[in-house]
Coordinates of C-alpha atoms and ligand atoms in Angstrom, one line a residue:
X180 CA 0.0 0.0 0.0
X181 CA 1.3 3.4 -1.0
X182 CA 4.8 2.0 -1.8
X183 CA 5.5 4.6 -4.6
X184 CA 4.9 7.4 -2.2
X185 CA 7.0 5.8 0.6
X186 CA 10.0 5.6 -1.9
X187 CA 9.6 9.2 -2.8
X188 CA 9.5 10.4 0.8
X189 CA 12.6 8.4 1.6
X190 CA 14.2 10.0 -1.4
X191 CA 13.6 13.4 0.2
X192 CA 15.2 12.3 3.4
X193 CA 18.3 11.1 1.5
X194 CA 18.5 14.3 -0.5
X195 CA 18.5 16.5 2.6
X196 CA 21.0 14.2 4.3
X197 CA 23.3 14.3 1.4
X198 CA 23.1 18.1 1.0
X199 CA 23.6 18.6 4.7
X200 CA 26.4 16.0 4.7
X201 CA 28.2 17.8 1.9
X202 CA 28.2 20.9 4.1
X203 CA 29.0 19.0 7.2
X204 CA 32.0 17.3 5.5
X205 CA 33.2 20.7 4.3
X206 CA 33.2 21.8 7.9
X207 CA 34.9 18.6 8.9
X208 CA 37.5 19.1 6.1
X209 CA 38.1 22.6 7.4
X210 CA 38.4 21.3 10.9
X211 CA 40.8 18.6 9.8
X212 CA 42.8 21.0 7.8
X213 CA 43.0 23.3 10.9
X214 CA 44.2 20.4 12.9
X215 CA 46.8 19.3 10.4
X216 CA 47.9 23.0 9.9
X217 CA 48.3 23.2 13.6
X218 CA 50.1 19.9 13.8
X219 CA 52.6 20.8 11.1
X220 CA 53.0 24.2 12.7
X221 CA 53.6 22.5 16.0
X222 CA 56.1 20.2 14.3
X223 CA 57.8 23.0 12.5
X224 CA 59.6 24.6 15.5
X225 CA 61.3 21.3 16.2
X226 CA 62.6 21.1 12.7
X227 CA 63.5 24.8 12.5
X228 CA 64.5 25.1 16.1
X229 CA 67.7 26.9 15.4
X230 CA 66.0 29.5 13.2
X231 CA 63.3 31.7 14.8
X232 CA 62.8 29.7 18.0
X233 CA 59.7 27.6 19.0
X234 CA 57.7 30.3 20.7
X235 CA 57.3 32.6 17.6
X236 CA 56.2 29.9 15.1
X237 CA 53.7 28.0 17.2
X238 CA 50.2 28.7 16.0
X239 CA 47.6 27.1 18.3
X240 CA 44.6 25.4 16.8
X241 CA 42.3 27.7 18.8
X242 CA 43.8 30.9 17.3
X243 CA 43.7 29.4 13.9
X244 CA 40.0 28.5 14.2
X245 CA 39.3 31.9 15.6
X246 CA 40.9 33.6 12.6
X247 CA 38.9 31.5 10.2
X248 CA 35.7 32.2 12.0
X249 CA 36.4 35.9 11.9
X250 CA 36.9 35.8 8.1
X251 CA 33.8 33.7 7.4
X252 CA 30.3 35.1 7.1
X253 CA 28.1 34.8 10.2
X254 CA 26.0 31.9 9.0
X255 CA 29.1 29.9 8.2
X256 CA 30.4 30.7 11.6
X257 CA 27.1 29.7 13.2
X258 CA 27.1 26.5 11.2
X259 CA 30.7 25.7 12.2
X260 CA 29.8 26.3 15.8
X261 CA 26.8 24.2 15.5
X262 CA 28.8 21.5 13.9
X263 CA 31.4 21.6 16.7
X264 CA 28.7 21.4 19.3
X265 CA 26.9 18.6 17.5
X266 CA 23.8 20.6 16.7
X267 CA 22.2 20.6 13.2
X268 CA 21.8 23.8 11.2
X269 CA 19.9 23.4 8.0
X270 CA 20.0 26.4 5.8
X271 CA 17.5 27.5 3.2
X272 CA 19.9 26.7 0.4
X273 CA 20.3 23.1 1.7
X274 CA 16.6 22.6 1.3
X275 CA 15.9 24.4 -2.0
X276 CA 16.6 21.4 -4.2
X277 CA 15.2 18.7 -2.0
X278 CA 12.0 20.7 -1.4
X279 CA 11.6 21.1 -5.1
X280 CA 12.1 17.4 -5.7
X281 CA 9.6 16.7 -2.8
X282 CA 7.0 18.9 -4.4
X283 CA 7.4 17.2 -7.7
X284 CA 7.2 13.8 -6.0
X285 CA 4.0 14.7 -4.1
X286 CA 2.4 16.0 -7.3
X287 CA 3.4 12.9 -9.2
X288 CA 1.8 10.9 -6.4
X289 CA -1.5 12.7 -7.0
X290 CA -1.3 14.8 -3.9
X291 CA -3.5 17.8 -4.5
X292 CA -1.6 21.0 -5.1
X293 CA -2.8 23.0 -2.0
X294 CA -2.0 19.9 0.1
X295 CA 1.5 19.6 -1.3
X296 CA 2.1 23.3 -0.7
X297 CA 0.9 23.0 2.9
X298 CA 3.2 20.0 3.4
X299 CA 6.2 21.9 2.0
X300 CA 5.5 25.0 4.2
X301 CA 5.4 22.9 7.3
X302 CA 8.6 21.0 6.4
X303 CA 10.4 24.3 5.6
X304 CA 9.2 25.9 8.8
X305 CA 10.0 22.9 11.0
X306 CA 13.5 22.6 9.5
X307 CA 14.5 26.2 9.4
X308 CA 12.5 27.7 12.2
X309 CA 13.6 28.9 15.6
X310 CA 11.3 26.4 17.2
X311 CA 13.2 23.5 15.6
X312 CA 13.0 20.4 17.6
X313 CA 16.2 19.1 19.3
X314 CA 17.2 16.1 17.4
X315 CA 20.5 14.2 16.9
X316 CA 20.8 13.8 13.2
X317 CA 19.8 15.4 10.0
X318 CA 17.8 12.2 9.2
X319 CA 15.8 12.6 12.4
X320 CA 15.2 16.2 11.7
X321 CA 13.8 15.4 8.2
X322 CA 11.8 12.6 9.7
X323 CA 10.2 14.7 12.3
X324 CA 9.5 17.5 9.9
X325 CA 7.9 15.2 7.4
X326 CA 5.9 13.4 10.2
X327 CA 4.4 16.7 11.4
X328 CA 3.7 18.0 8.0
X329 CA 1.9 14.8 6.8
X330 CA 0.0 14.4 10.0
X331 CA -1.2 18.0 9.9
X332 CA -2.9 17.5 6.5
X333 CA -4.0 13.8 7.0
X334 CA -5.6 14.2 10.4
X335 CA -7.9 17.1 9.6
X336 CA -11.3 16.7 11.2
X337 CA -10.5 13.2 12.6
X338 CA -12.9 11.7 15.0
X339 CA -13.5 8.4 16.7
X340 CA -16.1 6.6 14.5
X341 CA -16.7 3.7 16.9
X342 CA -17.3 6.1 19.8
X343 CA -19.7 8.1 17.7
X344 CA -21.7 4.9 16.9
X345 CA -21.6 3.8 20.6
X346 CA -22.8 7.2 21.8
X347 CA -25.5 7.9 19.2
X348 CA -29.1 7.3 19.8
X349 CA -30.2 4.1 18.0
X350 CA -30.9 3.5 15.2
X351 CA -28.0 5.3 13.8
X352 CA -28.6 6.2 10.1
X353 CA -25.6 6.4 7.8
X354 CA -26.1 7.4 4.2
X355 CA -23.4 6.6 1.5
X356 CA -22.6 8.9 -1.4
X357 CA -20.1 8.6 -4.3
X358 CA -20.0 7.5 -7.9
X359 CA -20.7 3.9 -9.1
X360 CA -18.0 1.3 -9.5
X361 CA -15.7 2.6 -6.8
X362 CA -16.8 0.0 -4.2
X363 CA -19.7 1.8 -2.5
X364 CA -21.9 -1.3 -2.2
X365 CA -19.1 -3.5 -1.1
X366 CA -18.1 -0.9 1.5
X367 CA -21.7 -0.9 2.9
X368 CA -21.5 -4.7 3.2
X369 CA -18.1 -4.5 4.8
X370 CA -19.2 -1.9 7.3
X371 CA -22.3 -4.0 8.2
X372 CA -19.9 -6.9 9.0
X373 CA -17.5 -4.5 10.8
X374 CA -20.4 -3.3 13.0
X375 CA -21.6 -6.9 13.5
X376 CA -18.2 -7.8 14.9
X377 CA -18.5 -5.0 17.4
X378 CA -22.0 -6.1 18.5
X379 CA -24.1 -3.7 16.4
X380 CA -26.9 -5.1 14.2
X381 CA -27.6 -3.3 10.9
X382 CA -30.1 -3.2 8.1
X383 CA -29.3 -2.3 4.4
X384 CA -31.5 0.2 2.5
X385 CA -31.0 0.6 -1.2
X386 CA -31.6 4.3 -1.9
X387 CA -30.0 3.8 -5.4
X388 CA -33.4 3.5 -7.2
X389 CA -31.9 5.1 -10.2
X390 CA -29.6 2.4 -11.6
X391 CA -30.9 -0.8 -13.2
X392 CA -29.5 -3.8 -11.3
X393 CA -28.7 -1.9 -8.2
X394 CA -31.2 -3.9 -6.1
X395 CA -29.7 -7.2 -7.3
X396 CA -26.2 -6.0 -6.6
X397 CA -26.9 -5.1 -2.9
X398 CA -29.2 -8.0 -2.5
X399 CA -26.4 -10.4 -3.2
X400 CA -24.4 -8.9 -0.3
X401 CA -27.4 -8.9 2.0
X402 CA -28.0 -12.6 1.2
X403 CA -24.4 -13.6 1.8
X404 CA -24.3 -11.7 5.1
X405 CA -27.8 -12.7 6.1
X406 CA -28.9 -9.0 6.6
X407 CA -32.3 -7.5 6.0
X408 CA -32.5 -5.4 2.8
X409 CA -35.1 -2.7 2.3
X410 CA -35.6 -2.0 -1.4
X411 CA -38.2 -0.4 -3.6
X412 CA -38.7 -0.8 -7.4
X413 CA -36.4 1.1 -9.7
X414 CA -37.5 4.7 -10.2
X415 CA -38.8 4.9 -6.6
X416 CA -38.1 7.7 -4.1
X417 CA -34.7 7.1 -2.4
X418 CA -35.7 9.1 0.7
X419 CA -38.8 6.8 1.1
X420 CA -36.5 3.7 1.0
X421 CA -34.2 4.9 3.6
X422 CA -37.2 6.1 5.7
X423 CA -38.5 2.5 5.5
X424 CA -35.1 1.3 6.6
X425 CA -35.3 3.5 9.7
X426 CA -38.8 2.3 10.5
X427 CA -37.7 -1.3 10.1
X428 CA -34.7 -0.6 12.5
X429 CA -37.0 1.0 15.1
X430 CA -39.5 -1.8 15.0
X431 CA -36.9 -4.5 15.1
X432 CA -34.4 -3.0 17.5
X433 CA -31.7 -2.8 14.8
X434 CA -28.8 -0.5 15.7
X435 CA -27.7 0.9 12.4
X436 CA -29.3 1.7 9.0
X437 CA -26.9 1.7 6.1
X438 CA -28.4 3.6 3.2
X439 CA -27.0 3.5 -0.3
X440 CA -27.8 6.3 -2.8
X441 CA -27.5 6.8 -6.5
X442 CA -23.9 7.3 -7.7
X443 CA -24.4 10.2 -10.0
X444 CA -27.5 11.8 -11.5
X445 CA -27.7 13.9 -14.6
X446 CA -26.6 17.1 -12.9
X447 CA -25.2 18.0 -9.5
X448 CA -28.6 19.8 -8.9
X449 CA -30.4 16.5 -9.2
X450 CA -27.9 15.0 -6.9
X451 CA -28.2 17.8 -4.4
X452 CA -32.0 17.7 -4.5
X453 CA -32.0 14.0 -3.8
X454 CA -29.6 14.2 -0.9
X455 CA -31.4 17.2 0.5
X456 CA -34.7 15.3 0.4
X457 CA -33.0 12.4 2.2
X458 CA -31.7 14.9 4.8
X459 CA -35.2 16.3 5.3
X460 CA -37.0 13.0 5.5
X461 CA -34.6 10.9 7.6
X462 CA -32.1 13.4 9.0
X463 CA -29.2 10.9 8.8
X464 CA -26.6 10.9 11.6
X465 CA -23.8 10.6 9.1
X466 CA -23.2 11.0 5.4
X467 CA -20.1 9.1 4.2
X468 CA -18.5 9.7 0.8
X469 CA -17.0 6.6 -0.8
X470 CA -14.3 6.6 -3.5
X471 CA -11.4 4.6 -4.6
X472 CA -7.8 5.5 -3.5
X473 CA -6.6 4.3 -6.9
X474 CA -8.5 7.2 -8.6
X475 CA -6.0 9.6 -7.0
X476 CA -6.7 13.2 -8.0
X477 CA -10.1 12.3 -9.5
X478 CA -11.1 10.9 -6.2
X479 CA -10.0 14.1 -4.4
X480 CA -12.0 16.3 -6.9
X481 CA -15.1 14.1 -6.5
X482 CA -14.8 14.3 -2.7
X483 CA -14.8 18.1 -2.9
X484 CA -17.7 18.1 -5.4
X485 CA -19.9 15.8 -3.3
X486 CA -19.0 17.7 -0.1
X487 CA -20.0 20.9 -1.8
X488 CA -23.3 19.4 -3.1
X489 CA -24.3 17.8 0.2
X490 CA -22.0 18.1 3.2
X491 CA -20.3 14.8 4.1
X492 CA -19.1 13.8 7.6
X493 CA -16.3 11.6 6.4
X494 CA -14.9 9.4 3.7
X495 CA -14.2 5.8 3.0
X496 CA -11.3 5.2 0.5
X497 CA -11.5 1.8 -1.1
X498 CA -8.9 -0.2 -3.0
X499 CA -6.1 1.1 -0.9
X500 CA -4.5 -2.3 -1.3
X501 CA -4.1 -1.6 -5.0
X502 CA -2.9 2.0 -4.6
X503 CA 0.8 2.9 -4.8
X504 CA 0.5 6.7 -5.0
X505 CA -1.3 7.5 -1.7
X506 CA -2.3 11.0 -3.1
X507 CA -6.0 10.6 -2.3
X508 CA -5.3 9.3 1.2
X509 CA -3.1 12.3 1.9
X510 CA -5.4 14.9 0.3
X511 CA -9.1 14.1 0.9
X512 CA -9.3 15.3 4.5
X513 CA -7.4 18.5 3.9
X514 CA -9.4 19.4 0.8
X515 CA -12.9 18.6 2.3
X516 CA -12.2 19.4 5.9
X517 CA -13.7 15.9 6.7
X518 CA -11.7 12.9 7.8
X519 CA -11.1 9.6 6.1
X520 CA -12.7 7.1 8.4
X521 CA -12.0 3.7 6.7
X522 CA -9.7 2.2 4.2
X523 CA -10.9 -0.6 2.0
X524 CA -8.0 -3.1 1.6
X525 CA -9.4 -5.9 -0.5
X526 CA -12.4 -7.6 -1.8
X527 CA -13.3 -9.7 1.2
X528 CA -15.9 -8.5 3.8
X529 CA -13.1 -8.2 6.4
X530 CA -11.0 -6.1 4.2
X531 CA -11.8 -2.8 5.9
X532 CA -9.8 -1.0 8.5
X533 CA -10.4 2.1 10.6
X534 CA -8.2 4.9 9.2
X535 CA -5.5 5.9 11.7
X536 CA -3.6 9.0 10.5
X537 CA -0.7 8.4 12.8
X538 CA -0.4 4.8 11.6
X539 CA -0.4 5.9 8.0
X540 CA 2.3 8.5 8.5
X541 CA 4.5 6.0 10.4
X542 CA 4.1 3.5 7.6
X543 CA 4.8 6.1 5.0
X544 CA 8.0 7.1 6.8
X545 CA 8.9 3.6 7.9
X546 CA 12.1 2.0 6.8
X547 CA 11.4 -1.0 4.7
Ligands
GDP183 P1 -20.1 0.2 -6.5 O1 -20.6 0.2 -7.9 O2 -19.5 1.5 -6.1 O3 -21.1 -0.2 -5.5 O4 -18.9 -0.9 -6.5 P2 -18.9 -2.3 -6.0 O5 -19.1 -2.4 -4.5 O6 -19.7 -3.2 -6.8 O7 -17.3 -2.7 -6.2 C1 -16.7 -2.6 -7.5 C2 -15.6 -3.6 -7.5 O8 -14.5 -3.1 -6.6 C3 -15.9 -5.0 -7.0 O9 -15.3 -5.9 -7.8 C4 -15.4 -5.0 -5.6 O10 -15.0 -6.3 -5.2 C5 -14.1 -4.2 -5.8 N1 -13.7 -3.6 -4.5 C6 -14.4 -2.9 -3.6 N2 -13.7 -2.5 -2.5 C7 -12.4 -2.9 -2.8 C8 -11.2 -2.8 -2.1 O11 -11.0 -2.2 -1.0 N3 -10.1 -3.4 -2.7 C9 -10.2 -4.1 -3.8 N4 -9.0 -4.6 -4.3 N5 -11.3 -4.2 -4.5 C10 -12.4 -3.6 -4.0

């Protein structure tokens, strides 16, 4: 999962380390040179002892270093001092090229432009700023800067889904939006199973009355999982189907109603009108947007579009198992202001995991 992006992030770490090392080894060379100058100066009097006399020709390393520092510009002096005391100083010029490469890498990985810029700003600030963390090596500094920058954008709006379900008055109604073919129906079935494993019963309601075959598609999952399915004929009113789902849940003590909706209607006005009606009639506790991680930038754009049409509470990203770029996983929360709640990680009903931003960041930065 997200292997392409992992490689690119570790490329940035190496870039900065190399740049900083070049500078570091310059300093080291200077320091070595000073020492050998000093050593040869110290040796010299012995060889020339009958000329000027030892006292005059001895140049101590301290004096030599002091002179060098006096000649150098202040930042070089600062850097030399930092090097001597083991602290890390990264200068803007050290970062210029690696940051450019990082931006390209993020964009190539389908990270949305504003998200990539935000990540770069945080990395730059963390690495150059006064408030720089105390770390031992350049590698650690890069790691902590990238960690903070990624977490900042990925964890936007994050909340505890399980807690929300536990605390909500039952039945909890969840409506799913998103285009067809991305794994919306499968995700509803997976979530039904996920809830079952945590002791919550659920009923499926097929609010996608628009598409031919939609009832059969969701009925197959309901049969396999042995769940009740509420469905009306094609062309029926989606709000009425989900309403019936809520009634069924209330009458039968079912904890959660999982309501599908049509993927996309003719215009976003139709879509909005339909979702608005569902809002009015059943007042869902949550609206979750489903899309596939592999769609990258398209998934990010759709998330924004759906959120604008009818505000979502969170997202499910499917097919993360097949996604190497990671761009959608990084961008969706920042762009919509709503968190990713689950990742779909395969075709089985168990292949769904709660989204954990910290875990994702650690895996993106992990050495493998
Ligand atoms: P819908 O039209 O959006 O309802 O899409 P479906 O639920 O029918 O899923 C479309 C295809 O994607 C099916 O073959 C699913 O098995 C597959 N799919 C769904 N979720 C995942 C996932 O997380 N990983 C993988 N690899 N395939 C998935």
